[in-house]
mmCIF file of C-alpha atoms in Angstrom:
data_model
loop_
_atom_site.group_PDB
_atom_site.id
_atom_site.type_symbol
_atom_site.label_atom_id
_atom_site.label_comp_id
_atom_site.label_asym_id
_atom_site.label_seq_id
_atom_site.Cartn_x
_atom_site.Cartn_y
_atom_site.Cartn_z
ATOM 1 C CA MET A 1 95.199 78.594 123.867
ATOM 2 C CA LYS A 2 94.243 81.852 125.566
ATOM 3 C CA PRO A 3 96.541 82.745 128.477
ATOM 4 C CA ASN A 4 95.160 82.424 132.008
ATOM 5 C CA TYR A 5 95.455 85.794 133.715
ATOM 6 C CA SER A 6 94.550 84.625 137.234
ATOM 7 C CA ARG A 7 98.266 84.495 138.123
ATOM 8 C CA THR A 8 98.689 88.066 136.855
ATOM 9 C CA ILE A 9 95.711 89.289 138.881
ATOM 10 C CA ASN A 10 97.017 87.597 142.047
ATOM 11 C CA ALA A 11 100.460 89.112 141.462
ATOM 12 C CA CYS A 12 98.844 92.557 141.143
ATOM 13 C CA PHE A 13 97.061 92.023 144.467
ATOM 14 C CA VAL A 14 100.366 91.138 146.159
ATOM 15 C CA GLY A 15 102.003 94.107 144.394
ATOM 16 C CA TYR A 16 99.860 96.507 146.400
ATOM 17 C CA VAL A 17 100.688 94.618 149.591
ATOM 18 C CA VAL A 18 104.357 95.225 148.740
ATOM 19 C CA GLN A 19 103.665 98.944 148.376
ATOM 20 C CA ALA A 20 101.921 98.933 151.760
ATOM 21 C CA ILE A 21 105.024 97.352 153.301
ATOM 22 C CA VAL A 22 107.266 99.957 151.688
ATOM 23 C CA ASN A 23 105.156 102.857 152.979
ATOM 24 C CA ASN A 24 104.162 101.650 156.447
ATOM 25 C CA PHE A 25 106.902 99.455 157.929
ATOM 26 C CA ALA A 26 109.663 101.988 158.659
ATOM 27 C CA PRO A 27 107.371 104.509 160.461
ATOM 28 C CA LEU A 28 106.701 101.826 163.114
ATOM 29 C CA LEU A 29 110.421 101.977 163.947
ATOM 30 C CA PHE A 30 110.985 105.737 164.182
ATOM 31 C CA LEU A 31 111.403 105.807 167.978
ATOM 32 C CA THR A 32 113.672 102.749 167.752
ATOM 33 C CA PHE A 33 115.834 104.493 165.147
ATOM 34 C CA GLN A 34 116.022 107.522 167.438
ATOM 35 C CA SER A 35 117.166 105.544 170.484
ATOM 36 C CA SER A 36 119.389 103.009 168.685
ATOM 37 C CA TYR A 37 121.284 105.377 166.389
ATOM 38 C CA GLY A 38 121.025 108.674 168.275
ATOM 39 C CA ILE A 39 119.244 110.383 165.375
ATOM 40 C CA SER A 40 116.977 113.361 166.034
ATOM 41 C CA LEU A 41 113.265 112.883 165.445
ATOM 42 C CA ALA A 42 113.297 115.801 162.994
ATOM 43 C CA LYS A 43 115.819 113.922 160.849
ATOM 44 C CA ILE A 44 113.935 110.646 161.131
ATOM 45 C CA THR A 45 110.649 112.174 159.962
ATOM 46 C CA MET A 46 112.554 113.254 156.859
ATOM 47 C CA LEU A 47 112.529 109.581 155.865
ATOM 48 C CA VAL A 48 108.780 109.833 155.130
ATOM 49 C CA THR A 49 109.309 112.988 153.067
ATOM 50 C CA VAL A 50 112.137 111.364 151.107
ATOM 51 C CA ASN A 51 110.131 108.164 150.566
ATOM 52 C CA PHE A 52 107.180 109.968 149.006
ATOM 53 C CA GLY A 53 109.403 112.529 147.273
ATOM 54 C CA VAL A 54 111.306 109.751 145.464
ATOM 55 C CA GLN A 55 108.014 108.066 144.561
ATOM 56 C CA LEU A 56 106.763 111.367 143.091
ATOM 57 C CA LEU A 57 109.943 111.677 141.036
ATOM 58 C CA VAL A 58 109.571 108.092 139.777
ATOM 59 C CA ASP A 59 105.929 108.823 138.864
ATOM 60 C CA LEU A 60 107.121 111.773 136.798
ATOM 61 C CA LEU A 61 109.998 109.998 135.039
ATOM 62 C CA SER A 62 108.476 106.556 134.510
ATOM 63 C CA ALA A 63 106.334 107.511 131.501
ATOM 64 C CA GLY A 64 109.547 108.018 129.554
ATOM 65 C CA PHE A 65 111.072 104.558 130.030
ATOM 66 C CA ILE A 66 108.409 101.964 130.947
ATOM 67 C CA ASP A 67 107.165 101.566 127.377
ATOM 68 C CA THR A 68 110.776 101.339 126.186
ATOM 69 C CA ILE A 69 111.858 98.468 128.446
ATOM 70 C CA GLY A 70 108.420 96.885 128.741
ATOM 71 C CA TYR A 71 105.984 96.195 131.559
ATOM 72 C CA ARG A 72 107.475 92.856 132.606
ATOM 73 C CA ALA A 73 111.009 94.202 133.003
ATOM 74 C CA SER A 74 109.672 97.291 134.808
ATOM 75 C CA ILE A 75 107.547 95.356 137.306
ATOM 76 C CA LEU A 76 110.440 92.970 138.048
ATOM 77 C CA ILE A 77 112.780 95.933 138.602
ATOM 78 C CA ALA A 78 110.173 97.471 140.940
ATOM 79 C CA HIS A 79 110.075 94.347 143.102
ATOM 80 C CA GLY A 80 113.870 94.091 143.021
ATOM 81 C CA PHE A 81 114.259 97.631 144.393
ATOM 82 C CA ALA A 82 111.550 97.082 147.027
ATOM 83 C CA ALA A 83 113.210 93.879 148.272
ATOM 84 C CA ALA A 84 116.725 95.369 148.183
ATOM 85 C CA GLY A 85 115.682 98.430 150.190
ATOM 86 C CA LEU A 86 114.013 96.332 152.895
ATOM 87 C CA LEU A 87 116.999 93.972 153.094
ATOM 88 C CA LEU A 88 119.419 96.895 153.366
ATOM 89 C CA LEU A 89 117.373 98.804 155.977
ATOM 90 C CA PRO A 90 118.946 96.943 158.939
ATOM 91 C CA VAL A 91 122.352 96.578 157.249
ATOM 92 C CA LEU A 92 123.425 99.992 155.914
ATOM 93 C CA PRO A 93 123.119 102.007 159.181
ATOM 94 C CA GLY A 94 125.784 99.754 160.728
ATOM 95 C CA LEU A 95 128.067 99.816 157.674
ATOM 96 C CA LEU A 96 128.184 103.560 157.030
ATOM 97 C CA PRO A 97 129.834 106.162 159.309
ATOM 98 C CA ASP A 98 126.522 108.029 159.654
ATOM 99 C CA PRO A 99 123.603 105.655 160.450
ATOM 100 C CA PHE A 100 121.093 108.212 159.150
ATOM 101 C CA VAL A 101 122.726 108.138 155.709
ATOM 102 C CA GLY A 102 122.363 104.342 155.755
ATOM 103 C CA LEU A 103 118.677 104.564 156.602
ATOM 104 C CA LEU A 104 118.181 107.245 153.965
ATOM 105 C CA ALA A 105 119.903 105.155 151.273
ATOM 106 C CA ALA A 106 117.734 102.106 152.052
ATOM 107 C CA VAL A 107 114.570 104.234 151.981
ATOM 108 C CA ILE A 108 115.522 105.738 148.604
ATOM 109 C CA ILE A 109 116.104 102.259 147.172
ATOM 110 C CA TYR A 110 112.749 100.840 148.237
ATOM 111 C CA ALA A 111 110.977 104.113 147.377
ATOM 112 C CA ILE A 112 112.065 103.640 143.754
ATOM 113 C CA GLY A 113 110.349 100.259 143.851
ATOM 114 C CA GLY A 114 107.262 101.734 145.506
ATOM 115 C CA GLY A 115 106.975 104.498 142.919
ATOM 116 C CA LEU A 116 107.228 102.035 140.038
ATOM 117 C CA LEU A 117 104.633 99.763 141.617
ATOM 118 C CA GLU A 118 102.198 102.648 141.902
ATOM 119 C CA VAL A 119 102.549 103.405 138.196
ATOM 120 C CA LEU A 120 102.605 99.790 136.959
ATOM 121 C CA VAL A 121 100.182 97.656 138.981
ATOM 122 C CA SER A 122 96.943 99.448 138.042
ATOM 123 C CA PRO A 123 97.530 99.445 134.250
ATOM 124 C CA ILE A 124 98.657 95.789 134.331
ATOM 125 C CA MET A 125 95.413 94.965 136.160
ATOM 126 C CA GLU A 126 93.426 97.136 133.733
ATOM 127 C CA SER A 127 94.889 95.233 130.772
ATOM 128 C CA CYS A 128 93.739 91.830 132.117
ATOM 129 C CA PRO A 129 90.532 90.551 130.462
ATOM 130 C CA SER A 130 87.690 90.995 132.939
ATOM 131 C CA ASP A 131 83.886 91.068 132.941
ATOM 132 C CA ASN A 132 83.895 94.211 135.087
ATOM 133 C CA LYS A 133 87.123 96.197 135.196
ATOM 134 C CA GLU A 134 85.719 98.686 137.731
ATOM 135 C CA LYS A 135 85.100 95.870 140.233
ATOM 136 C CA ALA A 136 88.572 94.427 139.632
ATOM 137 C CA MET A 137 90.259 97.826 140.083
ATOM 138 C CA SER A 138 88.435 98.535 143.345
ATOM 139 C CA LEU A 139 89.249 95.071 144.721
ATOM 140 C CA LEU A 140 92.884 95.550 143.679
ATOM 141 C CA HIS A 141 93.227 98.806 145.614
ATOM 142 C CA SER A 142 91.655 97.237 148.701
ATOM 143 C CA PHE A 143 94.791 95.088 148.986
ATOM 144 C CA TYR A 144 96.849 98.178 149.816
ATOM 145 C CA CYS A 145 94.542 98.712 152.819
ATOM 146 C CA TRP A 146 94.728 95.069 153.912
ATOM 147 C CA GLY A 147 98.504 95.203 153.441
ATOM 148 C CA HIS A 148 98.665 98.288 155.671
ATOM 149 C CA VAL A 149 96.617 96.531 158.377
ATOM 150 C CA ALA A 150 98.760 93.385 158.096
ATOM 151 C CA VAL A 151 102.022 95.336 158.389
ATOM 152 C CA VAL A 152 100.876 97.103 161.562
ATOM 153 C CA LEU A 153 99.273 94.067 163.214
ATOM 154 C CA LEU A 154 101.900 91.456 162.359
ATOM 155 C CA SER A 155 104.805 93.796 163.086
ATOM 156 C CA THR A 156 103.304 94.748 166.469
ATOM 157 C CA LEU A 157 102.767 91.057 167.285
ATOM 158 C CA TYR A 158 106.366 90.273 166.284
ATOM 159 C CA PHE A 159 107.717 93.086 168.493
ATOM 160 C CA GLN A 160 105.692 91.793 171.449
ATOM 161 C CA VAL A 161 106.954 88.217 171.034
ATOM 162 C CA PHE A 162 110.564 88.702 169.882
ATOM 163 C CA GLY A 163 111.324 92.253 171.022
ATOM 164 C CA ILE A 164 111.592 95.390 168.945
ATOM 165 C CA GLN A 165 115.412 95.171 169.139
ATOM 166 C CA ASN A 166 115.164 92.299 166.625
ATOM 167 C CA TRP A 167 113.401 94.449 164.023
ATOM 168 C CA GLY A 168 116.131 93.699 161.463
ATOM 169 C CA ILE A 169 114.984 90.071 161.134
ATOM 170 C CA LEU A 170 111.414 91.298 160.550
ATOM 171 C CA ALA A 171 112.653 93.604 157.770
ATOM 172 C CA VAL A 172 114.171 90.550 156.071
ATOM 173 C CA LEU A 173 110.910 88.622 156.522
ATOM 174 C CA TRP A 174 108.913 91.463 154.934
ATOM 175 C CA ALA A 175 111.426 91.510 152.054
ATOM 176 C CA LEU A 176 110.378 87.936 151.235
ATOM 177 C CA VAL A 177 107.008 89.295 149.989
ATOM 178 C CA PRO A 178 108.453 91.274 147.031
ATOM 179 C CA ILE A 179 110.920 88.437 146.354
ATOM 180 C CA PHE A 180 108.013 85.967 146.144
ATOM 181 C CA ASN A 181 106.027 88.342 143.921
ATOM 182 C CA PHE A 182 109.061 88.857 141.657
ATOM 183 C CA PHE A 183 108.824 85.205 140.656
ATOM 184 C CA LEU A 184 105.033 85.327 140.484
ATOM 185 C CA PHE A 185 105.195 88.178 137.968
ATOM 186 C CA ARG A 186 108.095 86.571 136.113
ATOM 187 C CA GLY A 187 105.867 83.728 134.885
ATOM 188 C CA ALA A 188 102.606 85.684 134.614
ATOM 189 C CA PRO A 189 101.134 86.697 131.228
ATOM 190 C CA ILE A 190 100.898 90.475 130.762
ATOM 191 C CA ALA A 191 98.401 91.743 128.185
ATOM 192 C CA PRO A 192 99.093 94.892 126.142
ATOM 193 C CA LEU A 193 97.525 98.011 127.654
ATOM 194 C CA ILE A 194 96.644 99.417 124.217
ATOM 195 C CA GLN A 195 94.152 97.112 122.515
ATOM 196 C CA GLU A 196 94.484 95.996 118.918
ATOM 197 C CA GLY A 197 93.219 98.682 116.544
ATOM 198 C CA GLU A 198 93.845 101.496 119.058
ATOM 199 C CA THR A 199 96.733 103.941 118.861
ATOM 200 C CA ASP A 200 98.725 105.187 121.827
ATOM 201 C CA LEU A 201 98.199 108.909 122.479
ATOM 202 C CA THR A 202 101.325 111.051 122.502
ATOM 203 C CA LEU A 203 101.965 113.265 125.529
ATOM 204 C CA LYS A 204 101.020 116.281 123.414
ATOM 205 C CA GLU A 205 97.697 114.683 122.431
ATOM 206 C CA LEU A 206 97.045 113.609 126.012
ATOM 207 C CA PHE A 207 97.714 117.104 127.373
ATOM 208 C CA ARG A 208 95.376 118.594 124.774
ATOM 209 C CA THR A 209 92.518 116.379 125.947
ATOM 210 C CA ARG A 210 90.327 118.422 128.297
ATOM 211 C CA ILE A 211 88.922 115.378 130.063
ATOM 212 C CA PHE A 212 92.474 114.270 130.965
ATOM 213 C CA TRP A 213 92.897 117.406 133.088
ATOM 214 C CA MET A 214 89.521 116.824 134.700
ATOM 215 C CA PHE A 215 90.694 113.372 135.786
ATOM 216 C CA MET A 216 94.011 114.843 136.949
ATOM 217 C CA LEU A 217 92.046 117.228 139.191
ATOM 218 C CA MET A 218 89.980 114.302 140.475
ATOM 219 C CA MET A 219 93.165 112.388 141.341
ATOM 220 C CA VAL A 220 94.554 115.373 143.272
ATOM 221 C CA CYS A 221 91.240 115.681 145.160
ATOM 222 C CA ALA A 222 91.125 111.902 145.816
ATOM 223 C CA GLY A 223 94.617 111.903 147.339
ATOM 224 C CA ALA A 224 93.997 115.099 149.329
ATOM 225 C CA SER A 225 90.577 113.943 150.620
ATOM 226 C CA GLU A 226 92.177 110.719 151.861
ATOM 227 C CA GLN A 227 95.328 112.028 153.500
ATOM 228 C CA ALA A 228 93.885 115.277 154.910
ATOM 229 C CA VAL A 229 92.245 113.103 157.586
ATOM 230 C CA SER A 230 94.362 109.927 157.469
ATOM 231 C CA GLN A 231 97.516 111.747 158.606
ATOM 232 C CA TRP A 232 95.691 112.950 161.730
ATOM 233 C CA ALA A 233 93.913 109.644 162.478
ATOM 234 C CA SER A 234 96.162 108.778 165.439
ATOM 235 C CA THR A 235 95.390 112.166 167.023
ATOM 236 C CA PHE A 236 91.628 111.545 166.748
ATOM 237 C CA ALA A 237 92.025 108.110 168.360
ATOM 238 C CA GLU A 238 94.255 109.428 171.143
ATOM 239 C CA VAL A 239 91.879 112.264 172.078
ATOM 240 C CA GLY A 240 88.597 110.524 171.252
ATOM 241 C CA LEU A 241 89.343 107.342 173.189
ATOM 242 C CA GLY A 242 91.514 108.912 175.883
ATOM 243 C CA VAL A 243 94.317 106.442 175.179
ATOM 244 C CA SER A 244 98.108 106.735 175.036
ATOM 245 C CA LYS A 245 99.877 107.984 171.935
ATOM 246 C CA THR A 246 101.136 104.454 171.210
ATOM 247 C CA VAL A 247 97.610 103.003 171.241
ATOM 248 C CA GLY A 248 96.350 106.002 169.268
ATOM 249 C CA ASP A 249 99.012 105.464 166.620
ATOM 250 C CA LEU A 250 97.657 101.937 166.135
ATOM 251 C CA ALA A 251 93.917 102.461 166.562
ATOM 252 C CA GLY A 252 93.412 105.570 164.411
ATOM 253 C CA PRO A 253 95.283 104.586 161.230
ATOM 254 C CA MET A 254 94.037 100.983 161.552
ATOM 255 C CA LEU A 255 90.396 102.110 161.739
ATOM 256 C CA PHE A 256 90.906 104.366 158.729
ATOM 257 C CA ALA A 257 92.643 101.647 156.680
ATOM 258 C CA ILE A 258 90.047 98.972 157.553
ATOM 259 C CA MET A 259 87.130 101.231 156.604
ATOM 260 C CA MET A 260 88.841 102.270 153.374
ATOM 261 C CA GLY A 261 89.569 98.648 152.485
ATOM 262 C CA LEU A 262 85.991 97.685 153.323
ATOM 263 C CA SER A 263 84.641 100.296 150.901
ATOM 264 C CA ARG A 264 86.879 99.025 148.105
ATOM 265 C CA ALA A 265 86.070 95.378 148.849
ATOM 266 C CA ILE A 266 82.302 96.078 148.800
ATOM 267 C CA PHE A 267 82.546 97.697 145.366
ATOM 268 C CA GLY A 268 84.897 94.917 144.277
ATOM 269 C CA LYS A 269 82.194 92.394 145.221
ATOM 270 C CA PHE A 270 79.023 94.197 144.119
ATOM 271 C CA GLY A 271 80.369 96.658 141.543
ATOM 272 C CA ASP A 272 78.420 95.055 138.711
ATOM 273 C CA LYS A 273 75.207 96.084 140.508
ATOM 274 C CA ILE A 274 76.375 99.620 141.386
ATOM 275 C CA ASN A 275 76.910 102.542 139.019
ATOM 276 C CA LEU A 276 80.480 103.765 139.589
ATOM 277 C CA LYS A 277 79.760 107.484 139.144
ATOM 278 C CA THR A 278 76.761 107.276 141.479
ATOM 279 C CA PHE A 279 78.895 105.503 144.097
ATOM 280 C CA MET A 280 81.613 108.125 143.648
ATOM 281 C CA LEU A 281 79.078 110.941 144.172
ATOM 282 C CA PHE A 282 77.689 109.181 147.266
ATOM 283 C CA SER A 283 81.224 108.746 148.598
ATOM 284 C CA GLY A 284 82.005 112.419 148.001
ATOM 285 C CA GLY A 285 78.867 113.405 149.942
ATOM 286 C CA LEU A 286 79.754 111.014 152.775
ATOM 287 C CA CYS A 287 83.277 112.471 152.835
ATOM 288 C CA ILE A 288 81.847 115.981 153.288
ATOM 289 C CA ALA A 289 79.584 114.688 156.092
ATOM 290 C CA SER A 290 82.564 113.033 157.818
ATOM 291 C CA TYR A 291 84.588 116.257 157.609
ATOM 292 C CA LEU A 292 81.686 118.177 159.184
ATOM 293 C CA LEU A 293 81.387 115.550 161.944
ATOM 294 C CA ILE A 294 85.117 115.763 162.682
ATOM 295 C CA SER A 295 85.330 119.555 162.622
ATOM 296 C CA LEU A 296 82.038 120.618 164.262
ATOM 297 C CA SER A 297 81.285 117.867 166.809
ATOM 298 C CA PRO A 298 81.774 118.912 170.453
ATOM 299 C CA TRP A 299 82.544 115.311 171.475
ATOM 300 C CA PRO A 300 85.979 113.854 170.620
ATOM 301 C CA VAL A 301 84.644 110.302 170.176
ATOM 302 C CA LEU A 302 82.457 111.566 167.292
ATOM 303 C CA GLY A 303 85.641 112.880 165.693
ATOM 304 C CA LEU A 304 87.002 109.335 165.728
ATOM 305 C CA ILE A 305 83.741 108.017 164.212
ATOM 306 C CA GLY A 306 84.038 110.728 161.557
ATOM 307 C CA CYS A 307 87.577 109.522 160.867
ATOM 308 C CA GLY A 308 86.260 105.992 160.224
ATOM 309 C CA LEU A 309 83.473 107.315 157.974
ATOM 310 C CA CYS A 310 86.054 109.320 156.059
ATOM 311 C CA GLY A 311 88.097 106.155 155.478
ATOM 312 C CA PHE A 312 85.022 104.435 154.039
ATOM 313 C CA SER A 313 84.099 107.447 151.882
ATOM 314 C CA VAL A 314 87.509 107.917 150.247
ATOM 315 C CA GLY A 315 88.003 104.212 149.456
ATOM 316 C CA ILE A 316 86.528 104.327 145.961
ATOM 317 C CA MET A 317 87.908 107.725 144.931
ATOM 318 C CA TRP A 318 91.384 106.675 143.733
ATOM 319 C CA PRO A 319 90.534 103.344 141.980
ATOM 320 C CA GLY A 320 87.224 104.782 140.726
ATOM 321 C CA THR A 321 88.980 107.684 139.015
ATOM 322 C CA PHE A 322 91.456 105.252 137.422
ATOM 323 C CA SER A 323 88.582 103.142 136.060
ATOM 324 C CA MET A 324 86.589 106.113 134.786
ATOM 325 C CA ALA A 325 89.649 107.512 133.026
ATOM 326 C CA ALA A 326 90.588 104.174 131.426
ATOM 327 C CA ALA A 327 87.048 103.896 130.027
ATOM 328 C CA SER A 328 86.892 107.526 128.874
ATOM 329 C CA ILE A 329 90.341 108.108 127.351
ATOM 330 C CA ARG A 330 91.202 105.536 124.700
ATOM 331 C CA GLY A 331 94.916 105.048 124.125
ATOM 332 C CA GLY A 332 96.006 106.921 127.268
ATOM 333 C CA GLY A 333 98.602 104.225 127.908
ATOM 334 C CA THR A 334 101.435 104.285 130.411
ATOM 335 C CA ALA A 335 101.822 108.057 130.400
ATOM 336 C CA MET A 336 98.243 108.579 131.539
ATOM 337 C CA PHE A 337 98.570 106.195 134.496
ATOM 338 C CA ALA A 338 101.958 107.687 135.426
ATOM 339 C CA PHE A 339 100.578 111.229 135.526
ATOM 340 C CA PHE A 340 97.509 110.088 137.473
ATOM 341 C CA ALA A 341 99.800 108.484 140.060
ATOM 342 C CA LEU A 342 101.745 111.762 140.195
ATOM 343 C CA ALA A 343 98.545 113.796 140.659
ATOM 344 C CA GLY A 344 97.294 111.434 143.375
ATOM 345 C CA ASP A 345 100.594 111.640 145.245
ATOM 346 C CA LEU A 346 100.573 115.455 144.966
ATOM 347 C CA GLY A 347 97.133 115.380 146.563
ATOM 348 C CA CYS A 348 98.378 113.014 149.278
ATOM 349 C CA SER A 349 101.167 115.421 150.197
ATOM 350 C CA GLY A 350 99.129 118.588 149.616
ATOM 351 C CA GLY A 351 96.066 117.602 151.673
ATOM 352 C CA PRO A 352 97.809 117.294 155.079
ATOM 353 C CA THR A 353 99.935 120.357 154.288
ATOM 354 C CA PHE A 354 96.786 122.382 153.563
ATOM 355 C CA VAL A 355 95.142 121.193 156.811
ATOM 356 C CA GLY A 356 98.300 122.000 158.775
ATOM 357 C CA PHE A 357 98.602 125.481 157.230
ATOM 358 C CA ILE A 358 94.963 126.400 157.940
ATOM 359 C CA SER A 359 95.166 124.924 161.446
ATOM 360 C CA GLY A 360 98.237 127.041 162.177
ATOM 361 C CA ALA A 361 96.450 130.183 160.996
ATOM 362 C CA PHE A 362 93.640 129.455 163.516
ATOM 363 C CA GLN A 363 95.661 128.868 166.698
ATOM 364 C CA ASP A 364 96.531 125.250 165.813
ATOM 365 C CA SER A 365 92.866 124.263 165.483
ATOM 366 C CA LEU A 366 92.941 120.911 163.663
ATOM 367 C CA GLN A 367 89.145 120.942 163.388
ATOM 368 C CA THR A 368 89.232 124.255 161.498
ATOM 369 C CA GLY A 369 91.880 122.932 159.126
ATOM 370 C CA ILE A 370 89.754 119.886 158.293
ATOM 371 C CA LEU A 371 86.649 122.062 157.893
ATOM 372 C CA PHE A 372 88.425 124.065 155.179
ATOM 373 C CA ALA A 373 89.626 120.813 153.555
ATOM 374 C CA ILE A 374 86.004 120.152 152.512
ATOM 375 C CA VAL A 375 87.048 121.973 149.342
ATOM 376 C CA PHE A 376 88.650 118.701 148.092
ATOM 377 C CA PRO A 377 85.570 116.416 148.107
ATOM 378 C CA VAL A 378 83.438 119.356 146.878
ATOM 379 C CA LEU A 379 85.760 119.802 143.879
ATOM 380 C CA LEU A 380 85.686 116.045 143.239
ATOM 381 C CA ILE A 381 81.869 115.988 143.182
ATOM 382 C CA ALA A 382 81.738 119.045 140.905
ATOM 383 C CA THR A 383 84.180 117.434 138.441
ATOM 384 C CA ILE A 384 82.229 114.146 138.360
ATOM 385 C CA LEU A 385 78.996 116.044 137.686
ATOM 386 C CA ALA A 386 80.668 118.047 134.911
ATOM 387 C CA ASN A 387 82.008 114.807 133.430
ATOM 388 C CA ARG A 388 78.850 112.733 133.918
ATOM 389 C CA ASN A 389 77.463 112.879 130.390
ATOM 390 C CA ARG A 390 80.718 113.010 128.430
ATOM 391 C CA LYS A 391 81.492 110.280 125.898
ATOM 392 C CA ALA A 392 84.772 108.377 125.643
ATOM 393 C CA ALA A 393 87.616 110.439 124.167
#
């Protein structure tokens, strides 16, 4: 009998929800950490840097050991680290002499899980038999967006009902998600990424493939196009709607995440009727238009609308690049997905940094910084056009 991969697909969906929890839960508690443990805000914001820094390091190193220990062991380890970090988040600050060290240790532990998930979930999904892998990949990545929205909404609701001082119990409740998915993956069939008759490319062969570097550039541009605006979404909401910083912190990122998830869900539903490259080119054009709306509009509320449009436009970029690469580079294997995750994360960290640097050079003009960031979607469009008529490698 052929294995039923529906359990595997569902586990992959939940896997991206786990990554959303890992990336978006702790930032909701930064002011609480500051008041409860007497830690400076500068130190607390380091937790975000460490989280993504560890994930980058895992992206880089994972290609060397995932194939050795296998996908099942790796994905179970990923969920184990994610659950352990969330469970330890409320425990370690009280056990160690320096609460910040406790928080940092917990973040490092769950960041290892988050980094592994980023490398593993997409190729596991790609290996599942499917009528349209592009649709499946886009739908998969929408679950990160829905996970982000769920973390913010449900956590905010919990804090309103039970008080933010009881955040430790919520951390344990969120840890139940990776624990549940650990057992879901444990019994799920996992198909080989390299199909029968194909050979796995070595790193040397992969690096010699010109199209691989084109997709690496696309991943950097996808991550940068997304985060160049996403990181400033709360500011757009605060100014555009004239609301408090707290409301802005909820409204801006939520709008961005919902619009990004909507874009991925639409392609996940109708992808068999839409050409992926055409949709990617349309999205790149819409991204440029949203950047222009944000940076040149004299009315702040249009900046917020531009932020939402940007969320919709960047939705397909990351999963679309994954799908295009999987179809174009035969035998890319684990290493290819690991380096794409690394390139995407470099873009995610580089995009906001670029906007901040340019803004600082122009008297802290955020609009000017985002105007210059148009270079990222422009590069993405140019690379897709250059790659449009290439055959599979």
